[in-house]
Short mmCIF file of C-alpha atoms in Angstrom, two decimals:
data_model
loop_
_atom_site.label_atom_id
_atom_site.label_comp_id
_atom_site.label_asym_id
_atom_site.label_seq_id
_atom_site.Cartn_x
_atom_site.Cartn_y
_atom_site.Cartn_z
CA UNK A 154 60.27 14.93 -61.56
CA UNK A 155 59.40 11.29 -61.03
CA UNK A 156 58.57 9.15 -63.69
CA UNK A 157 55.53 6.29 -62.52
CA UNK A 158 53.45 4.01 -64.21
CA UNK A 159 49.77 5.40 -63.80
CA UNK A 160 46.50 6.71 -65.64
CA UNK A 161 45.04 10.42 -64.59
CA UNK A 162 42.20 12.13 -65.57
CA UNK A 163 40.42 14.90 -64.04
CA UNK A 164 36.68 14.37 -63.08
CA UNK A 165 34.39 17.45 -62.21
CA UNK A 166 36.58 19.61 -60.02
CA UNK A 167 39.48 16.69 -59.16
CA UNK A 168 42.14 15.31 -60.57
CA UNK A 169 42.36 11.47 -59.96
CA UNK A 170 45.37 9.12 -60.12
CA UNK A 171 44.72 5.56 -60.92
CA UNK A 172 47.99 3.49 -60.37
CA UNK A 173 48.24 -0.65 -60.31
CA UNK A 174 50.02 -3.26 -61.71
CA UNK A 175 50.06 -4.03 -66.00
CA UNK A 176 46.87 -5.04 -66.80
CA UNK A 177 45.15 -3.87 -63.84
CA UNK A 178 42.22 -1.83 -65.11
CA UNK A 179 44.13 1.72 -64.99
CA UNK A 180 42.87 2.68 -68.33
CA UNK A 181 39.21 0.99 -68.26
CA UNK A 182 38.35 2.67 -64.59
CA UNK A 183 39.85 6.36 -66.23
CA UNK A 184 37.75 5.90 -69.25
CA UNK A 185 34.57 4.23 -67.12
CA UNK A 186 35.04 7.98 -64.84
CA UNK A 187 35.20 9.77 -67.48
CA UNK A 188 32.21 8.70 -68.97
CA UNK A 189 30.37 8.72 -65.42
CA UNK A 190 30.96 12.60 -65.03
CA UNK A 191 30.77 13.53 -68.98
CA UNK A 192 26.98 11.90 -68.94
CA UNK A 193 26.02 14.06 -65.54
CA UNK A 194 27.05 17.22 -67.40
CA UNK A 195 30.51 17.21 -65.62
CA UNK A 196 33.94 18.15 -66.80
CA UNK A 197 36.10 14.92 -67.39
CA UNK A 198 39.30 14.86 -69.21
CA UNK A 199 41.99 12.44 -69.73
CA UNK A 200 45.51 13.46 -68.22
CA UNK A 201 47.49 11.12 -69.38
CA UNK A 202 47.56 6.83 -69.85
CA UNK A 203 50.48 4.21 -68.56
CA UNK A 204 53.05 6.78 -68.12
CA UNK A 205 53.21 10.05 -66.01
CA UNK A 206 55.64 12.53 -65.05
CA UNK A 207 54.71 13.52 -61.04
CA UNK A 208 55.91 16.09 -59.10
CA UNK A 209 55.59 18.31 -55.78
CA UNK A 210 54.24 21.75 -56.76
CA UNK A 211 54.14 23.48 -53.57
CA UNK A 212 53.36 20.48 -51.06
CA UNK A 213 50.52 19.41 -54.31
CA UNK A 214 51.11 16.48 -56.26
CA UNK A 215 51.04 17.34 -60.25
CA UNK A 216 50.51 14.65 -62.53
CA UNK A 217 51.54 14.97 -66.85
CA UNK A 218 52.04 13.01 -69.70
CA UNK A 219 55.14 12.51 -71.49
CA UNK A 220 55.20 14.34 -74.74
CA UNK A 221 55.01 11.24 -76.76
CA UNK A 222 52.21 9.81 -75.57
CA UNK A 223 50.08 13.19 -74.59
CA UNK A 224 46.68 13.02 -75.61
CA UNK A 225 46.86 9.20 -76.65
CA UNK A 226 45.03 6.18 -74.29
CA UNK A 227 45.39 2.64 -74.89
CA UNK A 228 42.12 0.84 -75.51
CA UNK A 229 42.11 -2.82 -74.63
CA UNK A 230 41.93 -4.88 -77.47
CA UNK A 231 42.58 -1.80 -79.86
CA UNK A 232 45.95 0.04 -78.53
CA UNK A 233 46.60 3.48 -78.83
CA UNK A 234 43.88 5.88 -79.79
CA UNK A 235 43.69 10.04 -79.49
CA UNK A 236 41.39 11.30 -76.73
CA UNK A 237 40.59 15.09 -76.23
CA UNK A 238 43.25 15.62 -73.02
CA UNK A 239 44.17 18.47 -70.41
CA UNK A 240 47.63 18.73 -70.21
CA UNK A 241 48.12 18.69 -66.70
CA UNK A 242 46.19 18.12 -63.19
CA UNK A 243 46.49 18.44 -59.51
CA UNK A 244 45.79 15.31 -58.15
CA UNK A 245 43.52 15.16 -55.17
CA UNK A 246 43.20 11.35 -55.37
CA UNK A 247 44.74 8.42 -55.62
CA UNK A 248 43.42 5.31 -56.24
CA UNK A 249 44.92 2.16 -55.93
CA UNK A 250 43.88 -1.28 -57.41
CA UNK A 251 44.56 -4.25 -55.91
CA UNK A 252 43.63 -7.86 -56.15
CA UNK A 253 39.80 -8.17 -55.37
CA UNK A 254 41.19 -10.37 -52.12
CA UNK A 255 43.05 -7.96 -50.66
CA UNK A 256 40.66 -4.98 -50.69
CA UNK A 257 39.21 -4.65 -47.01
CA UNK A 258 35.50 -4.41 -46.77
CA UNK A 259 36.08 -0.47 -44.84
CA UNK A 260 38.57 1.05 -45.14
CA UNK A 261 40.16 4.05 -42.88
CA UNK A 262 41.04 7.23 -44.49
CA UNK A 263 44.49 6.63 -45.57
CA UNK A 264 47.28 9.06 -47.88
CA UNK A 265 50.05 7.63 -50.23
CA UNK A 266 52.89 9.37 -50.41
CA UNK A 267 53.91 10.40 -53.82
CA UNK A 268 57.01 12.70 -55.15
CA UNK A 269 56.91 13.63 -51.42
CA UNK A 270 53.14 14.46 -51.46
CA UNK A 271 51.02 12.72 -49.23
CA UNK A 272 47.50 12.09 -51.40
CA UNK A 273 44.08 10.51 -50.07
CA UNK A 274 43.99 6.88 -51.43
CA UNK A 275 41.69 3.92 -51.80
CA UNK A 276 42.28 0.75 -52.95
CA UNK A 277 39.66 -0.80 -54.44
CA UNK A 278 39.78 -4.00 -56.45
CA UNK A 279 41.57 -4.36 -59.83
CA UNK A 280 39.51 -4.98 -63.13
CA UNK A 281 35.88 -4.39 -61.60
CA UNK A 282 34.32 -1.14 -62.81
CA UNK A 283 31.15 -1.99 -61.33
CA UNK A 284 32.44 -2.00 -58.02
CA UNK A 285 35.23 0.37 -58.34
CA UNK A 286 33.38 3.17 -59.35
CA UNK A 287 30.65 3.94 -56.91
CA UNK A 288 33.20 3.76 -54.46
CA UNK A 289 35.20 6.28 -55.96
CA UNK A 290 32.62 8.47 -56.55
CA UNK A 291 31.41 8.09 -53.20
CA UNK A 292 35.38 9.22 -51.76
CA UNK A 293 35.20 12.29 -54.04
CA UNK A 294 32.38 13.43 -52.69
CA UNK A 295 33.93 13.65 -49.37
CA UNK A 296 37.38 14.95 -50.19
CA UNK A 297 38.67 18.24 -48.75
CA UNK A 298 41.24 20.56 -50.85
CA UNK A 299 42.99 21.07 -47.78
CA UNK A 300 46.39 19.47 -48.23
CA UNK A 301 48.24 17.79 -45.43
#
């Protein structure tokens, strides 16, 4: 079990890993998706905030939260608050955020491996909702369950 530095959430039928620097959006992207899919009648659920526990479950990535921080998500400005929570996911996603500079205008399908799991992944850029989450959205849509 690997320890990493990431927000998940499930969103409709997918579990989603957000990972980035400190202060890169994780939590205000997770809580801006779960909002997205809770408004069009979808299931969205918080996984887990900063820290995760990850590991290969039959060639799947699994994502948890440590048991002292389960069911809790830092708000900016506010810290720590309780959120309803699953207490697990399959992740199916992985999104990465990166300085708004860096992110390339199209991108190519591309997997990060993880705990030995290799995960579709986008990078989009760091600390912009707006254009993070149509993107995201958009990459769901098209995302197989087949694992490779």
């Amino acid at each position: 079990m690997l320890n990493i530095h990431g927000t998940a959430l499930l969103a409709g039928d997918r579990g989603i890993l957000i990972v980035g620097s400190s202060g890169a959006g994780k939590t205000t992207l997770a809580l801006a998706l779960i909002e997205h899919f809770s408004l069009r009648g979808k299931f969205s659920r918080l996984v887990g905030d900063d820290q995760l526990f990850v590991e290969d479950r039959g060639g799947r990535l699994v994502a948890h939260a440590p048991s002292t921080i389960a069911g809790l998500v830092e708000i900016p400005g506010l810290g720590p608050r309780p959120v309803a929570h699953e207490p697990a996911a399959i992740i199916d996603l992985c999104i990465r955020l990166i300085p708004a500079a860096d992110v390339e205008r199209f991108q190519d399908p591309t997997r990060e491996d993880i705990a030995g799991c290799g995960v579709p992944a986008i990078a989009v850029a760091g600390r912009d909702v707006i254009a993070a989450l149509p993107a995201v959205v958009a990459v769901m849509k098209n995302l197989s369950f087949r694992p490779d």
